[in-house]
Short mmCIF file of C-alpha atoms and ligand atoms in Angstrom, two decimals:
data_model
loop_
_atom_site.label_atom_id
_atom_site.label_comp_id
_atom_site.label_asym_id
_atom_site.label_seq_id
_atom_site.Cartn_x
_atom_site.Cartn_y
_atom_site.Cartn_z
CA MET A 195 -23.13 -5.88 27.22
CA ASN A 196 -19.55 -7.03 26.59
CA VAL A 197 -17.98 -10.30 27.81
CA LEU A 198 -16.41 -8.74 30.88
CA GLU A 199 -19.67 -7.10 31.94
CA GLU A 200 -21.50 -10.40 31.43
CA ARG A 201 -18.93 -12.19 33.56
CA ILE A 202 -19.18 -9.57 36.32
CA ILE A 203 -22.97 -10.02 36.39
CA LYS A 204 -22.57 -13.81 36.50
CA ASP A 205 -19.73 -14.18 39.00
CA GLY A 206 -19.01 -10.81 40.66
CA ILE A 207 -20.03 -10.29 44.28
CA VAL A 208 -20.77 -6.85 45.67
CA LYS A 209 -19.30 -6.38 49.14
CA GLU A 210 -19.82 -3.68 51.73
CA GLY A 211 -17.44 -0.72 51.44
CA ASN A 212 -17.72 -0.35 47.65
CA VAL A 213 -15.70 -3.47 46.95
CA LEU A 214 -16.52 -5.71 44.00
CA LYS A 215 -15.16 -9.20 44.46
CA VAL A 216 -14.13 -10.92 41.24
CA ASP A 217 -11.93 -13.62 42.74
CA SER A 218 -13.27 -16.44 40.61
CA PHE A 219 -12.05 -15.04 37.28
CA LEU A 220 -9.74 -12.08 37.84
CA ASN A 221 -8.16 -11.60 41.27
CA HIS A 222 -7.41 -15.11 42.49
CA GLN A 223 -8.48 -17.74 39.98
CA MET A 224 -7.74 -16.22 36.56
CA ASP A 225 -9.66 -16.84 33.33
CA ILE A 226 -6.94 -16.47 30.72
CA GLN A 227 -9.36 -16.80 27.79
CA LEU A 228 -11.22 -13.78 29.19
CA PHE A 229 -7.89 -11.93 29.61
CA ASP A 230 -7.08 -12.68 25.96
CA ASP A 231 -10.46 -11.28 24.87
CA MET A 232 -9.88 -8.16 26.96
CA ALA A 233 -6.38 -7.76 25.54
CA LYS A 234 -7.74 -7.96 21.97
CA GLU A 235 -10.23 -5.22 22.78
CA TRP A 236 -7.47 -2.95 24.10
CA SER A 237 -5.35 -3.64 21.04
CA LYS A 238 -8.26 -2.30 18.93
CA ARG A 239 -8.78 0.72 21.15
CA PHE A 240 -5.08 1.65 21.14
CA GLN A 241 -4.58 0.85 17.46
CA GLY A 242 -2.10 3.16 15.76
CA LYS A 243 -0.19 3.93 18.95
CA THR A 244 3.41 2.90 19.30
CA ILE A 245 3.63 0.85 22.47
CA ASN A 246 6.81 -0.99 23.41
CA LYS A 247 6.19 -1.73 27.09
CA ILE A 248 3.30 -2.74 29.33
CA LEU A 249 3.45 -1.31 32.84
CA THR A 250 1.37 -2.64 35.72
CA ILE A 251 1.45 -3.15 39.49
CA GLU A 252 1.63 -6.37 41.43
CA ALA A 253 -0.18 -8.60 42.00
CA SER A 254 -3.50 -8.58 40.17
CA GLY A 255 -2.35 -6.51 37.22
CA ILE A 256 0.30 -9.00 36.18
CA GLY A 257 -1.89 -11.70 34.62
CA ILE A 258 -3.88 -9.16 32.62
CA ALA A 259 -0.70 -7.38 31.53
CA ALA A 260 0.76 -10.69 30.31
CA ALA A 261 -2.20 -11.19 27.97
CA VAL A 262 -1.91 -7.57 26.77
CA ALA A 263 1.82 -8.01 26.18
CA ARG A 264 1.12 -10.82 23.69
CA GLN A 265 -1.06 -8.45 21.64
CA PHE A 266 1.54 -5.69 21.54
CA ASN A 267 4.56 -7.98 21.36
CA ALA A 268 6.09 -6.05 24.25
CA PRO A 269 7.50 -6.97 27.66
CA VAL A 270 5.67 -6.40 30.94
CA VAL A 271 7.22 -4.42 33.77
CA PHE A 272 5.36 -4.57 37.06
CA ALA A 273 5.84 -2.17 39.95
CA LYS A 274 6.72 -4.07 43.10
CA LYS A 275 5.24 -3.21 46.45
CA SER A 276 7.93 -2.62 49.03
CA LYS A 277 7.67 -1.79 52.70
CA SER A 278 11.35 -0.93 52.85
CA ILE A 279 12.36 2.73 53.07
CA ASN A 280 15.93 1.79 52.24
CA ILE A 281 15.72 2.08 48.53
CA ASP A 282 18.92 2.79 46.68
CA GLY A 283 19.19 5.14 43.70
CA GLU A 284 18.59 2.32 41.27
CA MET A 285 14.82 2.47 41.58
CA TYR A 286 11.97 4.76 40.64
CA VAL A 287 9.69 5.06 43.67
CA ALA A 288 6.11 6.19 44.23
CA GLU A 289 3.82 6.01 47.22
CA VAL A 290 0.50 4.23 46.69
CA GLU A 291 -2.35 3.85 49.14
CA SER A 292 -4.13 0.53 48.76
CA PHE A 293 -7.88 0.91 48.29
CA THR A 294 -8.65 -2.60 49.51
CA HIS A 295 -6.17 -2.80 52.41
CA LYS A 296 -6.04 0.89 53.39
CA THR A 297 -2.26 0.65 53.77
CA LYS A 298 0.44 2.78 52.18
CA ASN A 299 3.12 1.06 50.15
CA GLN A 300 6.08 2.29 48.27
CA VAL A 301 6.06 0.86 44.80
CA ILE A 302 9.31 0.51 42.94
CA VAL A 303 10.51 -0.11 39.40
CA SER A 304 14.14 -0.70 38.58
CA LYS A 305 15.73 2.02 36.44
CA LYS A 306 17.01 -0.82 34.25
CA PHE A 307 13.54 -1.53 32.91
CA LEU A 308 12.03 1.89 32.18
CA SER A 309 13.59 4.82 30.33
CA GLU A 310 12.90 7.85 28.14
CA ASP A 311 12.87 5.54 25.12
CA ASP A 312 9.76 3.76 26.36
CA HIS A 313 6.19 4.23 25.12
CA VAL A 314 4.10 2.69 27.82
CA LEU A 315 0.62 1.22 28.06
CA ILE A 316 -0.41 1.09 31.72
CA VAL A 317 -2.75 -1.77 32.63
CA ASP A 318 -4.51 -2.65 35.87
CA ASP A 319 -7.47 -4.65 37.15
CA PHE A 320 -9.46 -1.94 38.95
CA LEU A 321 -9.71 1.82 39.02
CA ALA A 322 -11.23 3.26 42.20
CA ASN A 323 -9.72 6.47 43.56
CA GLY A 324 -6.83 6.44 41.14
CA CYS A 325 -3.92 6.10 43.63
CA ALA A 326 -2.39 3.06 41.95
CA LEU A 327 -2.56 4.69 38.50
CA GLN A 328 -1.14 7.97 39.73
CA GLY A 329 1.78 6.04 41.25
CA LEU A 330 2.45 4.31 37.93
CA ILE A 331 2.10 7.57 35.97
CA SER A 332 4.55 9.25 38.33
CA ILE A 333 7.07 6.42 37.89
CA ALA A 334 6.74 6.63 34.10
CA GLY A 335 7.23 10.41 34.36
CA ASP A 336 10.36 10.00 36.51
CA ALA A 337 11.75 7.65 33.87
CA GLY A 338 11.01 10.16 31.10
CA ALA A 339 8.83 7.51 29.43
CA THR A 340 5.69 8.42 27.44
CA VAL A 341 2.34 7.11 28.69
CA GLU A 342 0.48 6.25 25.47
CA GLY A 343 -2.64 5.06 27.21
CA ILE A 344 -4.21 3.30 30.16
CA GLY A 345 -6.26 0.10 30.06
CA ILE A 346 -8.40 -0.79 33.05
CA ALA A 347 -10.55 -3.89 33.36
CA ILE A 348 -13.12 -2.58 35.85
CA GLU A 349 -13.58 1.11 36.62
CA LYS A 350 -15.85 2.00 39.51
CA GLY A 351 -17.35 5.09 37.93
CA PHE A 352 -18.87 6.31 41.16
CA GLN A 353 -15.37 6.85 42.59
CA VAL A 354 -13.14 9.74 41.60
CA GLY A 355 -10.22 7.97 39.87
CA GLY A 356 -11.63 7.92 36.33
CA GLN A 357 -12.38 11.61 36.33
CA ILE A 358 -8.96 12.51 37.73
CA ILE A 359 -7.11 10.43 35.13
CA ARG A 360 -9.24 11.66 32.19
CA ASN A 361 -8.78 15.27 33.34
CA LEU A 362 -5.03 14.71 33.18
CA GLY A 363 -5.55 14.08 29.45
CA TYR A 364 -4.77 10.37 29.23
CA GLN A 365 -6.62 8.00 26.91
CA LEU A 366 -8.23 5.80 29.55
CA GLU A 367 -10.01 2.72 28.24
CA SER A 368 -12.00 0.86 30.90
CA LEU A 369 -13.69 -2.27 29.60
CA ALA A 370 -16.45 -2.21 32.22
CA ILE A 371 -17.53 0.91 34.07
CA VAL A 372 -19.68 0.22 37.12
CA ASP A 373 -21.83 3.25 37.82
CA ALA A 374 -23.64 1.80 40.80
CA MET A 375 -23.62 -1.34 42.89
CA ASP A 376 -25.67 -2.43 45.86
CA ALA A 377 -24.25 -4.76 48.50
CA GLU A 378 -27.72 -5.65 49.79
CA THR A 379 -29.37 -6.64 46.51
CA GLY A 380 -26.18 -7.49 44.59
CA GLU A 381 -27.39 -5.29 41.73
CA ILE A 382 -24.71 -3.84 39.43
CA THR A 383 -25.34 -1.04 36.92
CA PHE A 384 -22.92 -0.42 34.05
CA ARG A 385 -22.36 2.81 32.17
CA GLN A 386 -23.78 2.55 28.65
P1 LIG B 995 -7.23 2.93 43.44
O1 LIG B 995 -5.76 3.05 43.61
O2 LIG B 995 -7.70 3.37 42.08
O3 LIG B 995 -8.01 3.57 44.56
O4 LIG B 995 -7.57 1.39 43.57
C1 LIG B 995 -7.11 0.51 42.59
C2 LIG B 995 -6.49 -0.71 43.20
O5 LIG B 995 -7.22 -1.15 44.34
C3 LIG B 995 -6.53 -1.83 42.19
O6 LIG B 995 -5.19 -2.14 41.82
C4 LIG B 995 -7.18 -3.00 42.90
O7 LIG B 995 -6.19 -3.95 43.23
C5 LIG B 995 -7.77 -2.45 44.16
N1 LIG B 995 -9.24 -2.29 44.12
C6 LIG B 995 -9.93 -1.12 44.15
N2 LIG B 995 -11.25 -1.32 44.19
C7 LIG B 995 -11.42 -2.66 44.15
C8 LIG B 995 -12.60 -3.49 44.17
O8 LIG B 995 -13.75 -3.05 44.24
N3 LIG B 995 -12.39 -4.83 44.12
C9 LIG B 995 -11.13 -5.37 44.06
N4 LIG B 995 -11.03 -6.70 44.00
N5 LIG B 995 -10.00 -4.61 44.06
C10 LIG B 995 -10.14 -3.27 44.10
#
C-alpha cells in the first residue's frame, strides 16, 4: 500500500452517491508533504518524457499541480471555471459537467498560456466519469499542444473515466485506484 492509499484509509470518508471525501488532506486542508511525495512518484512514472507545462483545473487540482511543477521545473496553467457565455476569441473553451455538483461549467484557458509548442502533463485530484479530463484534453488539442501524460491522485475504478481515457491511448498514472467503496461500512478496496 502506498502513502496515498494509507492516507485514504486513515482519513478518507465514504459518502453516499459514490463520493469519497478527502477534505482533511487533499480538497480543503492540504498536506503539502503528501503532495510532494505524490509529485516525486509521478516524476518517476513519466521519466524520459519532455514536459514543459502542467495543466490542471481549478480548484482542487491547483495545489497538487504546484507540487508537480516543482519536480518538472515547469509552470502550472489551470483551467478556470466560468459561467459566462460571453467569451472572446482569446480563450480556449470546453464544457465540463461537475461530478460533485452536477452542474455544467465552461472551463477556459487563455490562448496566451498554451500553444503548439507545449508538451503537457495533465494533473487532477480525482477521476470519476472523465468529464474534467476530457475537457482539459480538448483544450490541449485546440491549442495544438501535446498531452504527454495524465497524473491523477485518486481514480474511482468502478466509474468509467479511467477506461475511456486509457482507451484514448494516454499514459494515465493514478496513484490510488479505488475499486470499491461502501458508504455503510466505510470499507475501501484498492486495485492491486
Ligand atoms: P469526472 O469529471 O471525472 O467525472 O470527475 C472528476 C472531478 O470531480 C474531479 O476534478 C473532482 O473535483 C470531482 N470528483 C469526482 N469524484 C469525486 C469524489 O469522489 N470526491 C471528491 N472529493 N471529488 C470528486
